[in-house]
PDB file of C-alpha atoms in Angstrom:
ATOM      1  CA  UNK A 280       0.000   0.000   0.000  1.00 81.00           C
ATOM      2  CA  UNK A 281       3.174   2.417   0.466  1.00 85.00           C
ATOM      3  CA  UNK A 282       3.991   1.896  -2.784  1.00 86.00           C
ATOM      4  CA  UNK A 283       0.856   3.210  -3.836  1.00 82.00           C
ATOM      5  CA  UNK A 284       0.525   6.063  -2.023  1.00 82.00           C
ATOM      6  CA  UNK A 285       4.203   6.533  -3.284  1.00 85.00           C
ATOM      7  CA  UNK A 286       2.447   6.137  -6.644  1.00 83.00           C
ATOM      8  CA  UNK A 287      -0.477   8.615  -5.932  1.00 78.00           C
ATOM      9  CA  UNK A 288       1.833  10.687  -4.436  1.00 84.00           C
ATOM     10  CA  UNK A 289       3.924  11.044  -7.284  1.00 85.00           C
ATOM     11  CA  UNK A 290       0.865  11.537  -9.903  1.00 82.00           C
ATOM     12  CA  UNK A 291      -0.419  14.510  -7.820  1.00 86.00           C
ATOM     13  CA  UNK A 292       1.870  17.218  -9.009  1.00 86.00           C
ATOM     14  CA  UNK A 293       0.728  16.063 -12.819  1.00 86.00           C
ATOM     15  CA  UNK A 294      -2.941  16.597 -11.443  1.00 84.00           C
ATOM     16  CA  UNK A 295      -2.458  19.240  -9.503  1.00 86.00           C
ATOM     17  CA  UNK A 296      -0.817  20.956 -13.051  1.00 87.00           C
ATOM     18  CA  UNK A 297      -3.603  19.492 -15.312  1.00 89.00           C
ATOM     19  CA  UNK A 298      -6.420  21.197 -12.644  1.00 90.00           C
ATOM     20  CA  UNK A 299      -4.511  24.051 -13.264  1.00 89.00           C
ATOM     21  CA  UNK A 300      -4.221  24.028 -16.946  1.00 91.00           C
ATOM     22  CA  UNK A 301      -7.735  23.103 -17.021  1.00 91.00           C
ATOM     23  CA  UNK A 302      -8.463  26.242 -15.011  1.00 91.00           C
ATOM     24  CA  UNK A 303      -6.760  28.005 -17.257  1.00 90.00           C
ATOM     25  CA  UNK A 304      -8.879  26.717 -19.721  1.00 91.00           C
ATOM     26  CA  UNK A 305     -12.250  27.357 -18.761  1.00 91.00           C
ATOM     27  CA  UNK A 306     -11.167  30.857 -17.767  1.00 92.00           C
ATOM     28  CA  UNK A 307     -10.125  31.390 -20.835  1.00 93.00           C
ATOM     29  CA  UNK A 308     -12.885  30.372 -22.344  1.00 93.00           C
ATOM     30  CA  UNK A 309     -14.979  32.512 -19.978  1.00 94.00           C
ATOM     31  CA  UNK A 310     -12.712  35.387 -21.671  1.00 95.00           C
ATOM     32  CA  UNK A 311     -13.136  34.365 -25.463  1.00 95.00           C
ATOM     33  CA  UNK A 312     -16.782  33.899 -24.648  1.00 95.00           C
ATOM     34  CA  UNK A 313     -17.302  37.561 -23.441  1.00 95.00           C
ATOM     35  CA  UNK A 314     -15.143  38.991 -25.876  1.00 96.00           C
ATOM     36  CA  UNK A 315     -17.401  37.193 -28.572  1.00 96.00           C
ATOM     37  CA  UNK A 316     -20.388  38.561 -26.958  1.00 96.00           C
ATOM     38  CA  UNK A 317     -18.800  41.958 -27.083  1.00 96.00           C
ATOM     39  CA  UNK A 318     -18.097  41.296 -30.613  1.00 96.00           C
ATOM     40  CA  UNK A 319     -21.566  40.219 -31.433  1.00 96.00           C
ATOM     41  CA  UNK A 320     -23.147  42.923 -29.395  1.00 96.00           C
ATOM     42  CA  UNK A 321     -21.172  45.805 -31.596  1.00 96.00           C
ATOM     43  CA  UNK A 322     -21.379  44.398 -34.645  1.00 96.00           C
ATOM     44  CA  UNK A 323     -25.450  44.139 -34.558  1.00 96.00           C
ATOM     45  CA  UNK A 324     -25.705  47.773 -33.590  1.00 97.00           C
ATOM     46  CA  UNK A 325     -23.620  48.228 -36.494  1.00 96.00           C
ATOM     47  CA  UNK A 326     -26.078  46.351 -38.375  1.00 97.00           C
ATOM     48  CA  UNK A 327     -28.936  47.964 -36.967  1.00 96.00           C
ATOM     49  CA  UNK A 328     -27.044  51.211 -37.720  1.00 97.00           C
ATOM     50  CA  UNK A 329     -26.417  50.704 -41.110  1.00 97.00           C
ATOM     51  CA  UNK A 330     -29.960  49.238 -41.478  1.00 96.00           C
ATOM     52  CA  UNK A 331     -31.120  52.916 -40.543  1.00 96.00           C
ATOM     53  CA  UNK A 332     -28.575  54.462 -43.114  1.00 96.00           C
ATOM     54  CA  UNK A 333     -29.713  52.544 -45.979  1.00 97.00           C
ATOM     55  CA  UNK A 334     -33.488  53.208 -44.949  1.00 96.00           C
ATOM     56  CA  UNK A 335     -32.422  56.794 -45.134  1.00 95.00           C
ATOM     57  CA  UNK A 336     -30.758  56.422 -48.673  1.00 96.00           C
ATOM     58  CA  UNK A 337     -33.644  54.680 -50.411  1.00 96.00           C
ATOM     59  CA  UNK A 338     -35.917  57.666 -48.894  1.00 96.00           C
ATOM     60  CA  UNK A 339     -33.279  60.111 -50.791  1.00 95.00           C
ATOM     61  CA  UNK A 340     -32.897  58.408 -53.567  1.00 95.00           C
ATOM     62  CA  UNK A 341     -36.563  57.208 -53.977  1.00 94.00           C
ATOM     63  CA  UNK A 342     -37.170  61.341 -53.602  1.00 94.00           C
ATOM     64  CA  UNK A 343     -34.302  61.630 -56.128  1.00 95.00           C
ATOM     65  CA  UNK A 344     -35.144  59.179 -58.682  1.00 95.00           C
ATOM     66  CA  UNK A 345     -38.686  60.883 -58.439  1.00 95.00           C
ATOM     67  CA  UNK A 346     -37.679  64.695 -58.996  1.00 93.00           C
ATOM     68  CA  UNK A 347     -35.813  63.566 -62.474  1.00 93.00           C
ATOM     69  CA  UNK A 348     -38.524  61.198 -63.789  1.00 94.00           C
ATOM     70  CA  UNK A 349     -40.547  64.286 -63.193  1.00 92.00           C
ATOM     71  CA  UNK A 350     -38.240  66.816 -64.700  1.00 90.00           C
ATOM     72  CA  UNK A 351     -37.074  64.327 -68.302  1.00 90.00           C
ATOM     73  CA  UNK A 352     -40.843  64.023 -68.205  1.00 90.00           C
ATOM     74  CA  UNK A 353     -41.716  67.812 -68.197  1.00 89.00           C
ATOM     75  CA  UNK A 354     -38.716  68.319 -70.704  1.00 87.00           C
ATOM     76  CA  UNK A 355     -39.926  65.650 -72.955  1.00 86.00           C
ATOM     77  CA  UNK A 356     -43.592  66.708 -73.157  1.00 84.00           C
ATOM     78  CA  UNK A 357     -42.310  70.667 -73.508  1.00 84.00           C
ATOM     79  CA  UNK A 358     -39.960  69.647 -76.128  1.00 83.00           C
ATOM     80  CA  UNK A 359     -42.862  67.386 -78.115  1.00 81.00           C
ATOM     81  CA  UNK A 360     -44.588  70.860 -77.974  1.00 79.00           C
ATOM     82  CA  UNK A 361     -42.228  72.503 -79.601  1.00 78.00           C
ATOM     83  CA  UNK A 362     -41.575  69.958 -82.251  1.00 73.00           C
ATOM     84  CA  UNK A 363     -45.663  69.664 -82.286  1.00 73.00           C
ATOM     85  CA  UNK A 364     -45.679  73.816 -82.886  1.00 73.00           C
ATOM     86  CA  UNK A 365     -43.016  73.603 -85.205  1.00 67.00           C
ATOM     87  CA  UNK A 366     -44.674  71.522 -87.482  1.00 63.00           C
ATOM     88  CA  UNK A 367     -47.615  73.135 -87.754  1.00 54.00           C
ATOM     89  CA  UNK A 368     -45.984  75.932 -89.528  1.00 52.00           C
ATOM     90  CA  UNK A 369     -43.947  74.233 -91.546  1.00 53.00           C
ATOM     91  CA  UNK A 370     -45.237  72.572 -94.847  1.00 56.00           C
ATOM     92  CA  UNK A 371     -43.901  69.315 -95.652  1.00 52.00           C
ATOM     93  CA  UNK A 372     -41.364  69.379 -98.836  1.00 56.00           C
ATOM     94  CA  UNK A 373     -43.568  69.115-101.676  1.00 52.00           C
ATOM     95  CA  UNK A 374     -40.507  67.998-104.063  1.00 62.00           C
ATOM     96  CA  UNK A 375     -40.286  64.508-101.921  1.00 81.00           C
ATOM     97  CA  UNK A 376     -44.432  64.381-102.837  1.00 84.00           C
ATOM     98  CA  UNK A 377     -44.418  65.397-106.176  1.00 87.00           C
ATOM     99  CA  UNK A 378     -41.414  62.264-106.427  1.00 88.00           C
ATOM    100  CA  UNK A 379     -43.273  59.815-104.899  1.00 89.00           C
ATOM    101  CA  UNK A 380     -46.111  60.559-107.174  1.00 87.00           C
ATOM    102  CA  UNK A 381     -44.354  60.482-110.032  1.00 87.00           C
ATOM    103  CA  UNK A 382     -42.866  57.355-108.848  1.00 89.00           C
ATOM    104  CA  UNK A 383     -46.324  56.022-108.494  1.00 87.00           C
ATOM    105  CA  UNK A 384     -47.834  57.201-111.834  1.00 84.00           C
ATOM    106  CA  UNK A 385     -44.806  55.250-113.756  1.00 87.00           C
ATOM    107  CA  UNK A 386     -45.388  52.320-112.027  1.00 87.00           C
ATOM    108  CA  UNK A 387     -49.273  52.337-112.666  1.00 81.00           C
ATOM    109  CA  UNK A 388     -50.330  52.813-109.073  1.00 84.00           C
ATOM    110  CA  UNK A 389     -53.020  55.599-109.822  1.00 82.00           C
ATOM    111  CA  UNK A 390     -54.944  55.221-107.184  1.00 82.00           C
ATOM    112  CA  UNK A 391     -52.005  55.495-104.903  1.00 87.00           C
ATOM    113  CA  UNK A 392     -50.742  58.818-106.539  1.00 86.00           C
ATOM    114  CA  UNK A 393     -54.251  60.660-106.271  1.00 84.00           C
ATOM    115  CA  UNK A 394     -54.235  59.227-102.623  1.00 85.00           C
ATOM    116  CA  UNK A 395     -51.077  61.141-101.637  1.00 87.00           C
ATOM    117  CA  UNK A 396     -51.912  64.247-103.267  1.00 85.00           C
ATOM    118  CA  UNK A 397     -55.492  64.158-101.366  1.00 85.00           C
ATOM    119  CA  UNK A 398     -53.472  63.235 -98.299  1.00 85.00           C
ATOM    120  CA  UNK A 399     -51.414  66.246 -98.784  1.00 84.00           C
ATOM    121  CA  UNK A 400     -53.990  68.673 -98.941  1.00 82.00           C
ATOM    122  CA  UNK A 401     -51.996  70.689-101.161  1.00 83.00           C
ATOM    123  CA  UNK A 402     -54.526  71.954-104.381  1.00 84.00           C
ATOM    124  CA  UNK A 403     -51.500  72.243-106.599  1.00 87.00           C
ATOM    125  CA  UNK A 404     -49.978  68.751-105.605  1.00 87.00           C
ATOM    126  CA  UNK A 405     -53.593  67.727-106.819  1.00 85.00           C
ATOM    127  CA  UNK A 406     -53.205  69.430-110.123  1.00 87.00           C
ATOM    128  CA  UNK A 407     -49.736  67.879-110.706  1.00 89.00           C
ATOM    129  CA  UNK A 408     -50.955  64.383-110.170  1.00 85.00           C
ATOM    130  CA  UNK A 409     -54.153  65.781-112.657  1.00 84.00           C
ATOM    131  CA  UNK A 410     -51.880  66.665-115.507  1.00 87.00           C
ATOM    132  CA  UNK A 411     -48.800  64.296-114.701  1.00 86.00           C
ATOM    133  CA  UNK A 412     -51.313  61.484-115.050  1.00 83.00           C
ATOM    134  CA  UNK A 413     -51.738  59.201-117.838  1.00 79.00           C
ATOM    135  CA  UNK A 414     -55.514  60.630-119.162  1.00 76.00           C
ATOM    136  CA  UNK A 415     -56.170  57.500-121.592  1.00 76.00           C
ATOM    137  CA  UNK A 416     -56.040  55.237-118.134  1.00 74.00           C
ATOM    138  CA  UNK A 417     -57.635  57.498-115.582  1.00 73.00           C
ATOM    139  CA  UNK A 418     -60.241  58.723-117.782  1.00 71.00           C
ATOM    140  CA  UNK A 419     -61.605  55.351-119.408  1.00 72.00           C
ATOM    141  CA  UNK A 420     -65.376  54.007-119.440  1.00 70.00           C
ATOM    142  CA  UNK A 421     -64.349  51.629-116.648  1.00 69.00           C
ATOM    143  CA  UNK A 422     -62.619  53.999-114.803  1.00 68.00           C
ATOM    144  CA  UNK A 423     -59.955  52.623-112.209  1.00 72.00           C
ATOM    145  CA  UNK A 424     -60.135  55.123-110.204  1.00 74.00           C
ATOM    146  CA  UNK A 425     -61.672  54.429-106.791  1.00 76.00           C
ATOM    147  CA  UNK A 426     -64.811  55.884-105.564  1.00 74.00           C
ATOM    148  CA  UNK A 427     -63.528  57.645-102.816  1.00 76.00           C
ATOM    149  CA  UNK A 428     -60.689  59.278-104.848  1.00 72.00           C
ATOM    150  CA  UNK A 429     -63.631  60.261-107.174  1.00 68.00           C
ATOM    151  CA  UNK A 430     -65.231  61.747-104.321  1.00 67.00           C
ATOM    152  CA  UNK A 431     -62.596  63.936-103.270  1.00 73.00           C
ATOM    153  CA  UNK A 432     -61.343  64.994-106.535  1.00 71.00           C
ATOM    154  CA  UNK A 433     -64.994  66.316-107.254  1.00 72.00           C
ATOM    155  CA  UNK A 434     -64.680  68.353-103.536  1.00 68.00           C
TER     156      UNK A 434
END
């Protein structure tokens, strides 16, 4: 039995070092753990923070975003009024007209060329389709000319 308290006696230094260490341990833990919760405590209020921020930023920029939709919007309908008022005063080429007319006529699309004169509204684009126009195929017993041109030639 000597020689095992001998024994035990020689093992308790080792224990008494490994309670130690273990202390060590679990108050180092204890520190790690406290530091994380320190950690995890700043870094959601820095969440939360920047949460706010961005909450803040899409409420400017939202505001933002608005006040130029609004403005290209005001721009584009005032400059489509000006184009619009522009227009109005200005007669469309009559050269490209009388062209495309005379482009018509040669090909034999008659009804076509009186069409875009009437669309014109131009009385002398009228007459140059009238006297540019073959008179043997407009003017024929069966007439090709449609009803409607008829119509508005005789207005």
């Amino acid at each position: 039995m000597e020689q095992f308290d001998n024994y035990l006696q020689q093992l308790q230094p080792m224990h008494d070092s490994t309670e130690d260490i273990l202390n060590k341990f679990s108050g180092f833990r204890q520190h790690l753990d406290s530091i994380l919760t320190k950690h995890r405590n700043s870094v959601h209020e820095a969440v939360l923070e920047t949460r706010k921020d961005i909450k803040g930023l899409e409420i400017l920029l939202s505001h933002q975003i608005q006040e130029i939709i609004r403005s290209e919007v005001r721009k584009s309908f005032e400059t489509q009024a000006v184009v619009l008022r522009s227009q109005a005063n200005t007669p469309a080429p009559l050269y490209d007209l009388k062209d495309t007319i005379k482009h018509l006529l040669m090909q034999g699309q008659i009804n076509k060329a009186f069409h875009q004169a009437l669309l014109a509204n131009d009385l002398n684009l009228v007459e140059y389709t009238l006297k540019s126009a073959d008179h043997n195929a407009v003017f024929t017993p069966d007439c090709c000319l449609e009803q409607k041109v008829l119509l508005s030639l005789i207005q």
